[in-house]
mmCIF file with all atom_site columns, C-alpha atoms in Angstrom:
data_model
loop_
_atom_site.group_PDB
_atom_site.id
_atom_site.type_symbol
_atom_site.label_atom_id
_atom_site.label_alt_id
_atom_site.label_comp_id
_atom_site.label_asym_id
_atom_site.label_entity_id
_atom_site.label_seq_id
_atom_site.pdbx_PDB_ins_code
_atom_site.Cartn_x
_atom_site.Cartn_y
_atom_site.Cartn_z
_atom_site.occupancy
_atom_site.B_iso_or_equiv
_atom_site.pdbx_formal_charge
_atom_site.auth_seq_id
_atom_site.auth_comp_id
_atom_site.auth_asym_id
_atom_site.auth_atom_id
_atom_site.pdbx_PDB_model_num
ATOM 1  C CA . ASP A 1 1  ? -6.460  85.247 76.583 1.00 43.00 ? 35  ASP A CA 1
ATOM 2  C CA . GLY A 1 2  ? -5.725  81.725 77.829 1.00 50.00 ? 36  GLY A CA 1
ATOM 3  C CA . ILE A 1 3  ? -8.495  81.602 80.458 1.00 50.00 ? 37  ILE A CA 1
ATOM 4  C CA . LYS A 1 4  ? -11.974 80.393 79.535 1.00 52.00 ? 38  LYS A CA 1
ATOM 5  C CA . ASP A 1 5  ? -14.894 79.770 81.885 1.00 55.00 ? 39  ASP A CA 1
ATOM 6  C CA . LYS A 1 6  ? -17.031 76.736 80.993 1.00 70.00 ? 40  LYS A CA 1
ATOM 7  C CA . ARG A 1 7  ? -19.664 74.458 82.396 1.00 70.00 ? 41  ARG A CA 1
ATOM 8  C CA . LEU A 1 8  ? -20.507 70.846 81.800 1.00 70.00 ? 42  LEU A CA 1
ATOM 9  C CA . ILE A 1 9  ? -24.135 69.723 82.012 1.00 68.00 ? 43  ILE A CA 1
ATOM 10 C CA . ILE A 1 10 ? -24.708 66.064 82.835 1.00 67.00 ? 44  ILE A CA 1
ATOM 11 C CA . PRO A 1 11 ? -28.162 64.438 82.913 1.00 65.00 ? 45  PRO A CA 1
ATOM 12 C CA . ASN A 1 12 ? -29.041 63.343 86.427 1.00 63.00 ? 46  ASN A CA 1
ATOM 13 C CA . GLU A 1 13 ? -29.821 59.617 86.290 1.00 64.00 ? 47  GLU A CA 1
ATOM 14 C CA . TYR A 1 14 ? -31.722 59.696 89.569 1.00 61.00 ? 48  TYR A CA 1
ATOM 15 C CA . ASN A 1 15 ? -34.290 62.340 88.630 1.00 57.00 ? 49  ASN A CA 1
ATOM 16 C CA . ASN A 1 16 ? -36.352 63.185 85.581 1.00 58.00 ? 50  ASN A CA 1
ATOM 17 C CA . ASP A 1 17 ? -34.769 64.416 82.355 1.00 54.00 ? 51  ASP A CA 1
ATOM 18 C CA . GLU A 1 18 ? -35.297 68.077 83.229 1.00 62.00 ? 52  GLU A CA 1
ATOM 19 C CA . ASP A 1 19 ? -32.998 67.914 86.263 1.00 68.00 ? 53  ASP A CA 1
ATOM 20 C CA . LYS A 1 20 ? -29.345 68.302 85.372 1.00 70.00 ? 54  LYS A CA 1
ATOM 21 C CA . ILE A 1 21 ? -26.072 68.233 87.244 1.00 73.00 ? 55  ILE A CA 1
ATOM 22 C CA . VAL A 1 22 ? -23.998 71.304 86.339 1.00 78.00 ? 56  VAL A CA 1
ATOM 23 C CA . ILE A 1 23 ? -20.234 71.198 86.831 1.00 83.00 ? 57  ILE A CA 1
ATOM 24 C CA . TYR A 1 24 ? -18.305 74.437 86.354 1.00 87.00 ? 58  TYR A CA 1
ATOM 25 C CA . TYR A 1 25 ? -14.680 74.322 85.333 1.00 90.00 ? 59  TYR A CA 1
ATOM 26 C CA . LEU A 1 26 ? -11.913 76.658 84.267 1.00 91.00 ? 60  LEU A CA 1
ATOM 27 C CA . ASN A 1 27 ? -9.321  75.941 81.547 1.00 93.00 ? 61  ASN A CA 1
ATOM 28 C CA . VAL A 1 28 ? -5.964  77.651 82.091 1.00 95.00 ? 62  VAL A CA 1
ATOM 29 C CA . ASP A 1 29 ? -3.204  77.699 79.462 1.00 96.00 ? 63  ASP A CA 1
ATOM 30 C CA . VAL A 1 30 ? 0.331   78.453 80.732 1.00 98.00 ? 64  VAL A CA 1
ATOM 31 C CA . LEU A 1 31 ? 2.259   79.443 77.632 1.00 98.00 ? 65  LEU A CA 1
ATOM 32 C CA . HIS A 1 32 ? 5.690   80.938 78.382 1.00 98.00 ? 66  HIS A CA 1
ATOM 33 C CA . ALA A 1 33 ? 7.765   83.456 80.352 1.00 97.00 ? 67  ALA A CA 1
ATOM 34 C CA . LYS A 1 34 ? 10.398  85.932 79.143 1.00 96.00 ? 68  LYS A CA 1
ATOM 35 C CA . ASN A 1 35 ? 13.559  87.423 80.616 1.00 95.00 ? 69  ASN A CA 1
ATOM 36 C CA . LEU A 1 36 ? 13.370  85.743 84.035 1.00 93.00 ? 70  LEU A CA 1
ATOM 37 C CA . LYS A 1 37 ? 15.987  86.613 86.639 1.00 91.00 ? 71  LYS A CA 1
ATOM 38 C CA . SER A 1 38 ? 18.518  83.950 87.524 1.00 88.00 ? 72  SER A CA 1
ATOM 39 C CA . ALA A 1 39 ? 17.790  81.954 90.675 1.00 82.00 ? 73  ALA A CA 1
ATOM 40 C CA . ASP A 1 40 ? 20.979  79.826 90.635 1.00 78.00 ? 74  ASP A CA 1
ATOM 41 C CA . PHE A 1 41 ? 24.446  80.978 91.646 1.00 80.00 ? 75  PHE A CA 1
ATOM 42 C CA . CYS A 1 42 ? 25.810  80.000 88.204 1.00 79.00 ? 76  CYS A CA 1
ATOM 43 C CA . GLY A 1 43 ? 23.472  82.361 86.327 1.00 80.00 ? 77  GLY A CA 1
ATOM 44 C CA . ASN A 1 44 ? 20.802  79.893 85.221 1.00 83.00 ? 78  ASN A CA 1
ATOM 45 C CA . SER A 1 45 ? 17.390  78.804 86.458 1.00 91.00 ? 79  SER A CA 1
ATOM 46 C CA . ASP A 1 46 ? 15.082  75.815 86.161 1.00 93.00 ? 80  ASP A CA 1
ATOM 47 C CA . PRO A 1 47 ? 11.778  77.720 86.165 1.00 96.00 ? 81  PRO A CA 1
ATOM 48 C CA . TYR A 1 48 ? 8.308   76.286 86.603 1.00 96.00 ? 82  TYR A CA 1
ATOM 49 C CA . CYS A 1 49 ? 4.906   77.895 87.040 1.00 97.00 ? 83  CYS A CA 1
ATOM 50 C CA . GLU A 1 50 ? 2.372   77.187 89.780 1.00 97.00 ? 84  GLU A CA 1
ATOM 51 C CA . VAL A 1 51 ? -1.277  78.091 89.266 1.00 97.00 ? 85  VAL A CA 1
ATOM 52 C CA . VAL A 1 52 ? -3.624  78.084 92.261 1.00 96.00 ? 86  VAL A CA 1
ATOM 53 C CA . VAL A 1 53 ? -7.408  78.403 91.938 1.00 93.00 ? 87  VAL A CA 1
ATOM 54 C CA . ASN A 1 54 ? -9.294  78.185 95.224 1.00 90.00 ? 88  ASN A CA 1
ATOM 55 C CA . GLU A 1 55 ? -7.356  75.405 96.946 1.00 92.00 ? 89  GLU A CA 1
ATOM 56 C CA . GLN A 1 56 ? -6.415  73.499 93.782 1.00 95.00 ? 90  GLN A CA 1
ATOM 57 C CA . MET A 1 57 ? -2.796  73.748 92.620 1.00 97.00 ? 91  MET A CA 1
ATOM 58 C CA . ARG A 1 58 ? -1.261  72.736 89.294 1.00 97.00 ? 92  ARG A CA 1
ATOM 59 C CA . ARG A 1 59 ? 2.428   73.005 88.392 1.00 98.00 ? 93  ARG A CA 1
ATOM 60 C CA . THR A 1 60 ? 4.264   72.913 85.071 1.00 98.00 ? 94  THR A CA 1
ATOM 61 C CA . GLN A 1 61 ? 7.346   70.813 84.501 1.00 97.00 ? 95  GLN A CA 1
ATOM 62 C CA . PRO A 1 62 ? 10.598  72.714 85.200 1.00 97.00 ? 96  PRO A CA 1
ATOM 63 C CA . ILE A 1 63 ? 12.512  73.836 82.123 1.00 96.00 ? 97  ILE A CA 1
ATOM 64 C CA . THR A 1 64 ? 16.236  73.287 82.703 1.00 94.00 ? 98  THR A CA 1
ATOM 65 C CA . ASN A 1 65 ? 18.649  76.238 82.364 1.00 92.00 ? 99  ASN A CA 1
ATOM 66 C CA . SER A 1 66 ? 16.188  78.653 80.747 1.00 93.00 ? 100 SER A CA 1
ATOM 67 C CA . MET A 1 67 ? 15.467  82.338 81.228 1.00 94.00 ? 101 MET A CA 1
ATOM 68 C CA . ASN A 1 68 ? 12.734  82.170 78.544 1.00 96.00 ? 102 ASN A CA 1
ATOM 69 C CA . PRO A 1 69 ? 10.852  78.929 79.258 1.00 97.00 ? 103 PRO A CA 1
ATOM 70 C CA . VAL A 1 70 ? 8.053   77.656 77.034 1.00 98.00 ? 104 VAL A CA 1
ATOM 71 C CA . TRP A 1 71 ? 5.573   75.318 78.727 1.00 98.00 ? 105 TRP A CA 1
ATOM 72 C CA . ASN A 1 72 ? 2.414   75.283 76.589 1.00 98.00 ? 106 ASN A CA 1
ATOM 73 C CA . ALA A 1 73 ? 0.711   73.521 79.498 1.00 98.00 ? 107 ALA A CA 1
ATOM 74 C CA . LYS A 1 74 ? -3.053  73.127 79.865 1.00 97.00 ? 108 LYS A CA 1
ATOM 75 C CA . PHE A 1 75 ? -4.761  72.766 83.235 1.00 96.00 ? 109 PHE A CA 1
ATOM 76 C CA . ILE A 1 76 ? -8.379  72.242 84.279 1.00 94.00 ? 110 ILE A CA 1
ATOM 77 C CA . PHE A 1 77 ? -9.778  73.457 87.606 1.00 93.00 ? 111 PHE A CA 1
ATOM 78 C CA . PHE A 1 78 ? -13.200 72.413 88.882 1.00 90.00 ? 112 PHE A CA 1
ATOM 79 C CA . ALA A 1 79 ? -15.488 74.684 90.925 1.00 84.00 ? 113 ALA A CA 1
ATOM 80 C CA . ASP A 1 80 ? -16.581 73.569 94.365 1.00 72.00 ? 114 ASP A CA 1
#
């Protein structure tokens, strides 16, 4: 649901108007997690989410002492 494939078309200033530069990118929405297992000895966690596309990595902010974190983070990845 939160993943959409898009492309951006930019006129190429060095060629005629018919030539375009096309940049592909991917929007990723990291919404939330539920019922995570505790990672700390005291029964809590400070979870975060890492998203890796090709060799690009994005990471949410950690949510302190939560087993049901809500991030609502948006990331953009560009194609090579």
